[in-house]
C-alpha positions as MATLAB code, in Angstrom:
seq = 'XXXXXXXXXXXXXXXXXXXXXXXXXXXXXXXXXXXXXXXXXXXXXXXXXXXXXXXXXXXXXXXXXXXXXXXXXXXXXXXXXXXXXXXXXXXXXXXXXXXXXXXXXXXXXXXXXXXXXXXXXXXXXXXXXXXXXXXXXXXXXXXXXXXXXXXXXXXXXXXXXXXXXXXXXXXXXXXXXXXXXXXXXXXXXXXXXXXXXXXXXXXXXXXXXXXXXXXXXXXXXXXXXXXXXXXXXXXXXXXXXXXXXXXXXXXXXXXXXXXXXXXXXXXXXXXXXXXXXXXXXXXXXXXXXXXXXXXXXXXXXXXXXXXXXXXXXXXXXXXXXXXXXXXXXXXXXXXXXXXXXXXXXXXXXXXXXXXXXXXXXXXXXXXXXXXXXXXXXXXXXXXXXXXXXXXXXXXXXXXXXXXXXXXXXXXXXXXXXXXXXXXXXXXXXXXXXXXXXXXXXXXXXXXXXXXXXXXXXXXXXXXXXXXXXXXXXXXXXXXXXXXXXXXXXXXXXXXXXX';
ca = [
     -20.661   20.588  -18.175;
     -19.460   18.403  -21.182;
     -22.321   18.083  -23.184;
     -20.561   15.734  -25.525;
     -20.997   13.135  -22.545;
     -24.936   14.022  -21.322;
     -26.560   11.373  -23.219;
     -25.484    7.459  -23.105;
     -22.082    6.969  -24.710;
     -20.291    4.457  -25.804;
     -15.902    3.825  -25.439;
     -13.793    3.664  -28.294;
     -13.390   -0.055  -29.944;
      -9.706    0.636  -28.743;
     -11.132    0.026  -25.239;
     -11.509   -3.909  -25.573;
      -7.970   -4.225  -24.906;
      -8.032   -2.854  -21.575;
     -10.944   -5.270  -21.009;
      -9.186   -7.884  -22.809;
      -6.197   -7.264  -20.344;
      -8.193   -6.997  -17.194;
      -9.912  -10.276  -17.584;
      -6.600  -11.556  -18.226;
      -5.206  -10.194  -14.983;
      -8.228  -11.539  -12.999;
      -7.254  -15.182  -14.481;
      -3.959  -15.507  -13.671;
      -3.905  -13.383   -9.912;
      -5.817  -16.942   -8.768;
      -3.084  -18.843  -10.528;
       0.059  -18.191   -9.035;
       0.068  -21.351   -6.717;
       0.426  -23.451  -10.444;
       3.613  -21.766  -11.031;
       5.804  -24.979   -9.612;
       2.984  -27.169  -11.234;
       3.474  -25.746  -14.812;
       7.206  -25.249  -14.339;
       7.319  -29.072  -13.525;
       5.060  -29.520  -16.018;
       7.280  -27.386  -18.593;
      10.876  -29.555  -17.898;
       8.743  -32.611  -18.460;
       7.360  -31.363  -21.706;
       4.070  -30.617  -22.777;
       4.115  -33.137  -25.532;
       0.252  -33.059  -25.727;
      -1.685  -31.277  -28.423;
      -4.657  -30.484  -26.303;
      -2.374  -28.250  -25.038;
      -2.377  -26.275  -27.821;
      -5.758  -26.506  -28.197;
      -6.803  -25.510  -24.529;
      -4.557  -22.482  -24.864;
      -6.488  -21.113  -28.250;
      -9.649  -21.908  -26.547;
      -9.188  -19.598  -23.516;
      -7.729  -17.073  -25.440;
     -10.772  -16.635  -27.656;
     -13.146  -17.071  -24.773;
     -11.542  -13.927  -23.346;
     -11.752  -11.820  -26.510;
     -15.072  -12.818  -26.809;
     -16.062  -11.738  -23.451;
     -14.544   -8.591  -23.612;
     -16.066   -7.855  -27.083;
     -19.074   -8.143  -25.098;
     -17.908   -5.989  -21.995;
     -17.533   -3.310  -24.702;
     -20.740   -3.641  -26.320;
     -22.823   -3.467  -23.097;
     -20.660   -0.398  -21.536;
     -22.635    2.562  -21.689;
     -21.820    5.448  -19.015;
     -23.377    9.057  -18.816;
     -22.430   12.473  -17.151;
     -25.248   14.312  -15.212;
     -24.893   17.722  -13.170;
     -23.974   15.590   -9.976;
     -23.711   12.130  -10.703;
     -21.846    9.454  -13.114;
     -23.945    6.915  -14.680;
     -22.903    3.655  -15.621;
     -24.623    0.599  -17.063;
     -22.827   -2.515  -17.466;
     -23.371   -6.561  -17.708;
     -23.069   -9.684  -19.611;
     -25.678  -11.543  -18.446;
     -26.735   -9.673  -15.104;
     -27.056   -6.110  -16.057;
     -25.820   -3.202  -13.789;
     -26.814    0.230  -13.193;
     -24.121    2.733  -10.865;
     -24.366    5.969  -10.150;
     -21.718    7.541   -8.695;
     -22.390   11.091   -7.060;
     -19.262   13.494   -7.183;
     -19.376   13.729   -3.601;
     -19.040   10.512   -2.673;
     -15.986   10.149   -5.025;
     -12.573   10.145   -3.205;
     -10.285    9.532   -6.145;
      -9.662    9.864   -9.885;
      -7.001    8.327  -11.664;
      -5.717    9.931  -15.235;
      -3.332    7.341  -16.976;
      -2.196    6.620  -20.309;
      -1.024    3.103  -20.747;
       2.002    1.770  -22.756;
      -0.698   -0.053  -24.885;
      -2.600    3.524  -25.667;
       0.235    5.770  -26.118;
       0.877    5.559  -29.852;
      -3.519    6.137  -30.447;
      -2.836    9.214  -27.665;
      -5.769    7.601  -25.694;
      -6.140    7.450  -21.766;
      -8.151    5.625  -19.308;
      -9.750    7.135  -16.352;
     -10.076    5.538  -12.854;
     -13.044    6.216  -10.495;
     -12.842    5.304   -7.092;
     -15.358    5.854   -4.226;
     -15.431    5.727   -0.018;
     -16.059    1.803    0.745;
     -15.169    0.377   -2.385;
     -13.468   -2.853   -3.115;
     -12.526   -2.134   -6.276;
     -12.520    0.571   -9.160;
     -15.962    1.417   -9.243;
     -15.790    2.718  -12.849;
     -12.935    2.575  -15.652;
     -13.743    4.503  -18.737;
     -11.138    3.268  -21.425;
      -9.526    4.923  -24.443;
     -10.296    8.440  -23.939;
      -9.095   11.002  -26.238;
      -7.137   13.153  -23.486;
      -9.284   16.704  -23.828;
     -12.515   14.312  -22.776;
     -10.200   12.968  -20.108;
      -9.258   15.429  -18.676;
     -12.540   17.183  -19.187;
     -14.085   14.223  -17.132;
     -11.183   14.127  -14.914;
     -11.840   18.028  -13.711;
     -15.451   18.098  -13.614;
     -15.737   14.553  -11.762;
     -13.266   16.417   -8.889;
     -14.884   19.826   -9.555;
     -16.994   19.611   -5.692;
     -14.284   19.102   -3.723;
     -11.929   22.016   -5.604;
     -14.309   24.071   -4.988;
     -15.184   23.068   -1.270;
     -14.443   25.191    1.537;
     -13.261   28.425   -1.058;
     -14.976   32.017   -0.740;
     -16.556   32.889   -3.787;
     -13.546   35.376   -4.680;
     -11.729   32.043   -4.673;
     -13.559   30.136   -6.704;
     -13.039   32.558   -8.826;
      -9.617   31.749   -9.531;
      -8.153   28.649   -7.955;
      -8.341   26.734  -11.129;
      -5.150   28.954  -11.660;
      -4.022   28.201   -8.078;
      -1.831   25.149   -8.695;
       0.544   24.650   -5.642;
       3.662   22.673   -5.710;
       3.685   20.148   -2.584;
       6.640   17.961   -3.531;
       8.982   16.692   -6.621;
      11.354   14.193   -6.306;
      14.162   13.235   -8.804;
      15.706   10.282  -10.338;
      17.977    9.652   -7.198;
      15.258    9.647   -4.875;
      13.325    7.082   -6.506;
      16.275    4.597   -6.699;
      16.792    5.082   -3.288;
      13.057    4.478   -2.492;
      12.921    1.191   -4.458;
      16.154    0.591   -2.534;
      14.513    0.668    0.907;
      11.207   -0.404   -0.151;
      12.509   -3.578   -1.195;
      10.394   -6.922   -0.892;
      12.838   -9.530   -1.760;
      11.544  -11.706    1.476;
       8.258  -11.815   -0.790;
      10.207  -12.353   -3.948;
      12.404  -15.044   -2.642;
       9.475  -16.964   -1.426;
       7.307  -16.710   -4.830;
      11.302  -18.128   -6.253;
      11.427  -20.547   -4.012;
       9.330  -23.247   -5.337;
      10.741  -22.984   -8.720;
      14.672  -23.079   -7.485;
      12.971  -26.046   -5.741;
      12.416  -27.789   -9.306;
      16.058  -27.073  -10.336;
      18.564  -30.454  -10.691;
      21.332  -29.186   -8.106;
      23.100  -32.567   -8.177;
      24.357  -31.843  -12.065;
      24.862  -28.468  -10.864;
      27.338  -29.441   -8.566;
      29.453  -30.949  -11.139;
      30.140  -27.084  -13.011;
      33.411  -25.862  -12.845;
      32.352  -22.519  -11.909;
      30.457  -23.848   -8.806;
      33.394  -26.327   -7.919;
      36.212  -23.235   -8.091;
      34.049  -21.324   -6.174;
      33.715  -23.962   -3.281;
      37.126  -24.910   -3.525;
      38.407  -20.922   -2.568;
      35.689  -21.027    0.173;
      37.044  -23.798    1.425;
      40.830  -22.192    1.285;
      40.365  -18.670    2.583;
      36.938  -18.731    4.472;
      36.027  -21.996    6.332;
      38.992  -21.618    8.268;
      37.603  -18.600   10.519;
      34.191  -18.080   12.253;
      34.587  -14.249   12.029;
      35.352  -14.540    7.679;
      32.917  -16.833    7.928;
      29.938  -14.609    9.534;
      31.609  -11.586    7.119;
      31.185  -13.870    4.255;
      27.408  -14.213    5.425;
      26.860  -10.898    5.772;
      27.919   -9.602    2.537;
      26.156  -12.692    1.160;
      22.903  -11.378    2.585;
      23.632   -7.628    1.656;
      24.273   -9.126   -2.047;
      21.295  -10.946   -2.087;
      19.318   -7.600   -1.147;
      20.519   -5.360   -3.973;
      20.176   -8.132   -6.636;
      16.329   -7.995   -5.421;
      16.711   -4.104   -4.976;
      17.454   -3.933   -8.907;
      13.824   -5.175   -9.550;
      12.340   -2.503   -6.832;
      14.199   -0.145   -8.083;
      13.180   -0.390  -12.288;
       9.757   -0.705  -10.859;
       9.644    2.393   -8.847;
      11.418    4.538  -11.425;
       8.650    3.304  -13.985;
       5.607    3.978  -12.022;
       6.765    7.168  -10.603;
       9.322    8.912  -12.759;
       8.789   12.208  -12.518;
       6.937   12.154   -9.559;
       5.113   15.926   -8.859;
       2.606   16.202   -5.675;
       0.558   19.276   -5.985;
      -2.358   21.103   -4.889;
      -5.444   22.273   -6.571;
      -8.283   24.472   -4.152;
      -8.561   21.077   -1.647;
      -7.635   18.121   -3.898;
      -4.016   16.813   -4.453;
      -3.258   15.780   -7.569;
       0.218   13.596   -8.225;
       1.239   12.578  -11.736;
       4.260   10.357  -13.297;
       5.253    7.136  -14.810;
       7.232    6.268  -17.957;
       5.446    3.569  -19.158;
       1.834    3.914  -17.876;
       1.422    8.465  -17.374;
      -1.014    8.776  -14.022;
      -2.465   11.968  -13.229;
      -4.068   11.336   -9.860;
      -6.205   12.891   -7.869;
      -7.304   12.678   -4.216;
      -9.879   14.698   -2.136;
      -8.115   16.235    0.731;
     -11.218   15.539    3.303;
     -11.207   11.572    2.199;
      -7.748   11.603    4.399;
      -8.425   10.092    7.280;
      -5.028    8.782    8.949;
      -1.483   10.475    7.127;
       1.035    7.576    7.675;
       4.931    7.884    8.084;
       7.144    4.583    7.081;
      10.164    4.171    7.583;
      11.679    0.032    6.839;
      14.686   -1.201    7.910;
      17.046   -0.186    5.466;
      14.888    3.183    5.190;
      15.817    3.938    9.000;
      19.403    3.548    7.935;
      19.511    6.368    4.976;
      16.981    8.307    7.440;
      14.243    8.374    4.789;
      10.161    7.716    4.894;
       7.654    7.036    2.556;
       4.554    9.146    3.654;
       1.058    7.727    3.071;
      -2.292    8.844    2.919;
      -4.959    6.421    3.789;
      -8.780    7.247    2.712;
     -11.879    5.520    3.920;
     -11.322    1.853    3.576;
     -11.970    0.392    0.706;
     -10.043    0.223   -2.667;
      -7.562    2.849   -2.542;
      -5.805    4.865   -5.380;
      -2.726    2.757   -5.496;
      -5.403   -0.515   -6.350;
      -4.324   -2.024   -2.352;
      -5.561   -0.992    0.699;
      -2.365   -1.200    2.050;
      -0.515    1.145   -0.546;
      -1.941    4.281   -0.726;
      -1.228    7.558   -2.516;
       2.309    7.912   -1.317;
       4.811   10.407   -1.391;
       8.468    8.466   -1.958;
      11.830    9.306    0.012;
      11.189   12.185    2.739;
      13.503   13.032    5.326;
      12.442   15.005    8.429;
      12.834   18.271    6.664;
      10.815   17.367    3.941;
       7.911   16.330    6.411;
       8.226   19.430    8.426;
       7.933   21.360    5.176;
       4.759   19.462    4.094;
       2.578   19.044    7.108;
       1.815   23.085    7.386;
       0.845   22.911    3.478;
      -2.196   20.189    4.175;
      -4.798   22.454    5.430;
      -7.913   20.711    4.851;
      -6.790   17.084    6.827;
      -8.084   18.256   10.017;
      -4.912   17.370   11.434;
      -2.656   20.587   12.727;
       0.773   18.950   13.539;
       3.448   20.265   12.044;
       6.702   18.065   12.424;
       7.372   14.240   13.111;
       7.597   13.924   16.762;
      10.859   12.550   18.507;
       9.151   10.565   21.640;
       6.355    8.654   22.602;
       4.832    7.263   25.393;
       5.234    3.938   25.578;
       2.736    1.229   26.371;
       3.069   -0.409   29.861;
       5.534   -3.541   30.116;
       2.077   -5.730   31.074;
       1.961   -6.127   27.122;
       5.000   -7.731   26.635;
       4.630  -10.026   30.113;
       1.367  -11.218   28.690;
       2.929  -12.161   25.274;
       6.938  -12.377   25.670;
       7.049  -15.784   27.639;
       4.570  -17.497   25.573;
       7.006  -19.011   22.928;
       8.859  -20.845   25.221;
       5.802  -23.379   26.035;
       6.559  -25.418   23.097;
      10.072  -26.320   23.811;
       9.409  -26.590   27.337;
       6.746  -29.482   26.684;
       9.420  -31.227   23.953;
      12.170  -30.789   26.246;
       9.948  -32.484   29.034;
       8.464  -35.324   26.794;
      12.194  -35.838   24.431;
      14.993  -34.203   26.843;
      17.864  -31.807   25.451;
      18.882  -33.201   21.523;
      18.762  -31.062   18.623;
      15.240  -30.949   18.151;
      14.740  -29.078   21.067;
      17.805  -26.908   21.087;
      16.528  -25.529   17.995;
      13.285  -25.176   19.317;
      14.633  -23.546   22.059;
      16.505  -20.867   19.794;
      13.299  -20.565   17.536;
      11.146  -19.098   20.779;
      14.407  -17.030   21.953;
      13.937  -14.915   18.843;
      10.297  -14.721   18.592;
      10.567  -13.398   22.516;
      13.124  -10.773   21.340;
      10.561   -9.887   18.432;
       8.111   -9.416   20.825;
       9.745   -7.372   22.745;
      11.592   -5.504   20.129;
       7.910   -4.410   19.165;
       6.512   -4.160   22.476;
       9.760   -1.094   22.592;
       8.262    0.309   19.211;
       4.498    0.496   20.712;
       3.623    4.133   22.034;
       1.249    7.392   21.754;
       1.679   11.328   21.484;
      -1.089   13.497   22.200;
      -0.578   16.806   20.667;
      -3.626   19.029   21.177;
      -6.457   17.844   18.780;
      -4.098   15.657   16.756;
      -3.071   12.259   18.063;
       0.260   10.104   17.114;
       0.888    6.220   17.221;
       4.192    4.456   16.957;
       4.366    1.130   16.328;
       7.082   -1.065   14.032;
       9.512   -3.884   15.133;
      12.896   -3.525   12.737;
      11.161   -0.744   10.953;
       8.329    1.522   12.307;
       6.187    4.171   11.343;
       4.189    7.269   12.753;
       0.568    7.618   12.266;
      -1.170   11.282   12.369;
      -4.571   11.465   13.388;
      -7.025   14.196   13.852;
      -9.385   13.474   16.450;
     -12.090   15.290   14.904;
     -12.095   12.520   12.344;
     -12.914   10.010   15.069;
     -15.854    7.850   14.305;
     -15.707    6.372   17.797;
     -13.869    5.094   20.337;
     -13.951    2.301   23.015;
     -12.441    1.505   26.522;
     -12.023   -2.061   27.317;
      -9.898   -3.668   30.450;
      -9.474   -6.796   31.691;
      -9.716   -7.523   35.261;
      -5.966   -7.511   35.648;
      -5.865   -4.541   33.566;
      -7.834   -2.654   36.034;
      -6.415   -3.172   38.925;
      -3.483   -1.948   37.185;
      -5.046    1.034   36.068;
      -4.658   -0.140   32.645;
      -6.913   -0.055   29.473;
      -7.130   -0.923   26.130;
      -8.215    1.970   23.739;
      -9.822    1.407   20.137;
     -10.334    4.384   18.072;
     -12.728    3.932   14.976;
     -12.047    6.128   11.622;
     -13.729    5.569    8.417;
     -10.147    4.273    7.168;
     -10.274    1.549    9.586;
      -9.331    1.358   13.668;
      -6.261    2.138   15.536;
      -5.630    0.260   18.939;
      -3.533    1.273   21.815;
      -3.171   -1.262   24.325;
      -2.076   -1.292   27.946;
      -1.851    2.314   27.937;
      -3.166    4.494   31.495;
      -7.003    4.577   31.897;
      -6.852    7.866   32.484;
      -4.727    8.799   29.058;
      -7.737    6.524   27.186;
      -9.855    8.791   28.824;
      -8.489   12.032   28.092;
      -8.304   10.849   24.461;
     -11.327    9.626   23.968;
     -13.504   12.125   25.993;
     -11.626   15.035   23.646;
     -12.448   12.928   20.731;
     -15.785   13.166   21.643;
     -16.024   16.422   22.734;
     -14.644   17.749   18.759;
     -17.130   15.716   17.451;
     -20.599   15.957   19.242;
     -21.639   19.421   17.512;
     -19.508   18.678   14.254;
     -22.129   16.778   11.379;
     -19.358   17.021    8.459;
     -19.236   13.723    6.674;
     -15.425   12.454    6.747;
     -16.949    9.555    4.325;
];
């Protein structure tokens, strides 16, 4: 126990900027729909000195308030339990029992690294958001907290000759180097996102003067020379245009995953995985291995093509260690090997398999009947009311694709039932494998429509503490077998998965 921390303490002064910066953060993730407003705004000129003046004013308001944060933080370390008090105006009391804590984040910000301060990040099952930050932490009390607040479940599940010595049982899980994480920022790319946030601002741009640069003008004039000519340069021209556009996008993926992960190291501790890297904010994080509830393989597009995944593990829903519930502690650029190599070395998921499977079942085709002709309603009724023009023909096009979508996803949709561990498939361009030990099953529920059972055919919904997995039009007598030896691992088993 660190006694230094069993009466009320206070953080460090130096801890106002990470307050300063978090109410910052807060303000402008509800402002990004002004972007086009103030970049309009900004070619206009902002002429006004109440601009000025508004500016100071907010700036000061949210120094102020986090002066304030900081002098009403108090937090307190008990045999079991953190306790925090907090509040402006309405005060707040948390306590935070080690055993309901899921995750704990070590970092050391760009902003802290010259003081050698770090900030700790407490997460626990059903939160949305971090349910305690303790800021500017000289890095013996941090790590000090860091151990002691993860001490329960290191020592879970060990004989007593074990807990002995498995704070000297550190297992490597995985490492991966600079080339892997340029790859994974290569295939994790989200320049469809990107391009979107860009568009309204390209939007604002004068393209009419543009057209009058001599750059542009060469440029058009060669296209015009050497690719116009032919349909097949042309759709080559597109195509590299398009694969262009991708790694100019990529570049930004790329920095970003190099920063936040570089040099990434998985590794095991007793029954807690700890992962640390980053070059410009150092993370030392640390995950329960019970709190897994579903371990998810991705693989994107462009990820299917170099035959890598990203491997995720999701923990009762809430606010998960990567700060979204959709990006969870990860594990970047894993081939099949790789995965074979790791699933034996997770003892303490529940879940036994040991390799990505090849097949799947698939769903029955009564999923993509029900859904696949559905587009085509809305050009039928324009091409009834308006006849065959563009309009239409475009319309018509528009509901081709969204029927080969559908059924490009209906393909993707299937189950594998290995013993007591249970696989979905699902993706459209990409797709991605999700592991699940049925032990972990909250519960589960058989619905069918009348169609459906006359068919034979049910709809199964399996509840975990990280959410629910469906599997539609699938046999009623699979959704039985599942669910029946869901039920049958659970009925005598009273762990908490939570």
């Amino acid at each position: 126990m660190n006694h230094k921390f069993a009466q009320w303490s206070s953080l460090s002064p130096w801890s106002i900027i990470s307050f300063t910066l978090l109410t910052t953060k807060q303000l402008l993730s509800s402002g990004y729909a002004l972007i086009p407003v103030v970049y309009t705004g900004w070619q206009q000129g902002f002429s006004s000195p109440w601009v000025i003046v508004a500016i100071t004013a907010i700036i000061s308001l949210i120094f102020v308030f986090s002066v304030l944060q900081w002098l009403k933080f108090r937090f307190k370390l008990e045999p079991n339990k953190l306790n925090i008090k907090h509040g402006i105006i309405f005060k707040k009391a948390d306590e935070l029992p080690f055993s309901k804590i899921q995750n704990v984040r070590l970092e050391q910000p760009l902003y802290f690294r010259p003081m050698g301060l770090y900030r700790i990040v407490v997460e626990t099952a059903g939160s949305k958001g971090n349910e305690a930050e303790l800021s500017a932490l000289p890095y013996k009390d941090a790590l000090s907290l860091k151990k002691q607040l993860m001490a329960e479940h290191e020592q879970a599940s060990l004989t007593p000759a074990a807990k002995l010595t498995h704070s000297k049982q550190v297992e490597p899980l995985s490492k991966k180097s600079l080339k892997q994480l340029i790859l994974f920022g290569l295939y994790q790319n989200n320049a469809i996102w990107l391009a979107v946030i860009l568009g309204p601002i390209f939007g604002q741009l004068d393209w009419e003067s543009m057209e009058n640069l001599q750059l542009l003008q060469s440029f058009w004039a060669w296209y015009n020379a050497h690719i116009a000519a032919s349909i097949a340069l042309q759709l080559i021209f597109g195509v590299l245009a398009l694969a262009t556009f991708y790694l100019l996008f990529s570049v930004i993926s790329i920095v970003s995953a190099v920063l936040k992960y570089f040099p990434y190291k998985l590794s095991r501790s007793g029954n807690t995985l700890h992962r640390t890297g980053g070059i410009i904010a150092k993370q030392n994080d640390a995950l329960a291995l019970r709190r897994i509830q579903v371990i998810k393989f991705y693989q994107p597009l462009v990820g299917r093509l170099l035959k890598l995944w990203t491997v995720y593990f999701k923990q009762v829903q809430g606010h998960e260690i990567e700060q979204r519930g959709s990006t969870n502690m990860l594990i970047p650029s894993m081939d099949r090997a790789d995965t074979a190599e790791l699933l034996p070395r997770l003892k303490g998921v529940e879940a036994s398999a040991t390799r990505l499977p090849n097949q799947y079942q698939r769903i029955h085709m009564g999923w993509f009947w029900r859904r696949g002709f559905l587009p085509f309603l809305v050009p039928a009724i324009n091409t009834y009311s308006l006849g065959l023009n563009l309009f239409t023909d475009l319309l018509w096009i528009g509901a081709s694709l969204f029927c080969i979508a559908i059924y490009l996803k209906y393909r993707q949709y299937g189950y594998r039932l290995e013993g007591n561990n249970l696989w979905f498939h699902s993706g459209l361009l990409g797709r991605s494998w999700q592991l699940i030990a049925l032990s972990k099953v909250q519960h589960v529920a058989i619905t069918q429509s009348p169609n459906q059972k006359r068919s034979g055919l049910a709809n199964l919904e399996i509840g975990l503490a990280s959410g629910t997995v469906k599997l539609p039009y699938i046999s009623i007598i699979a959704a039985r077998t599942i669910a029946e030896r869901a039920l049958v691992l659970i009925h005598n088993d009273h762990r908490n998965w939570i």
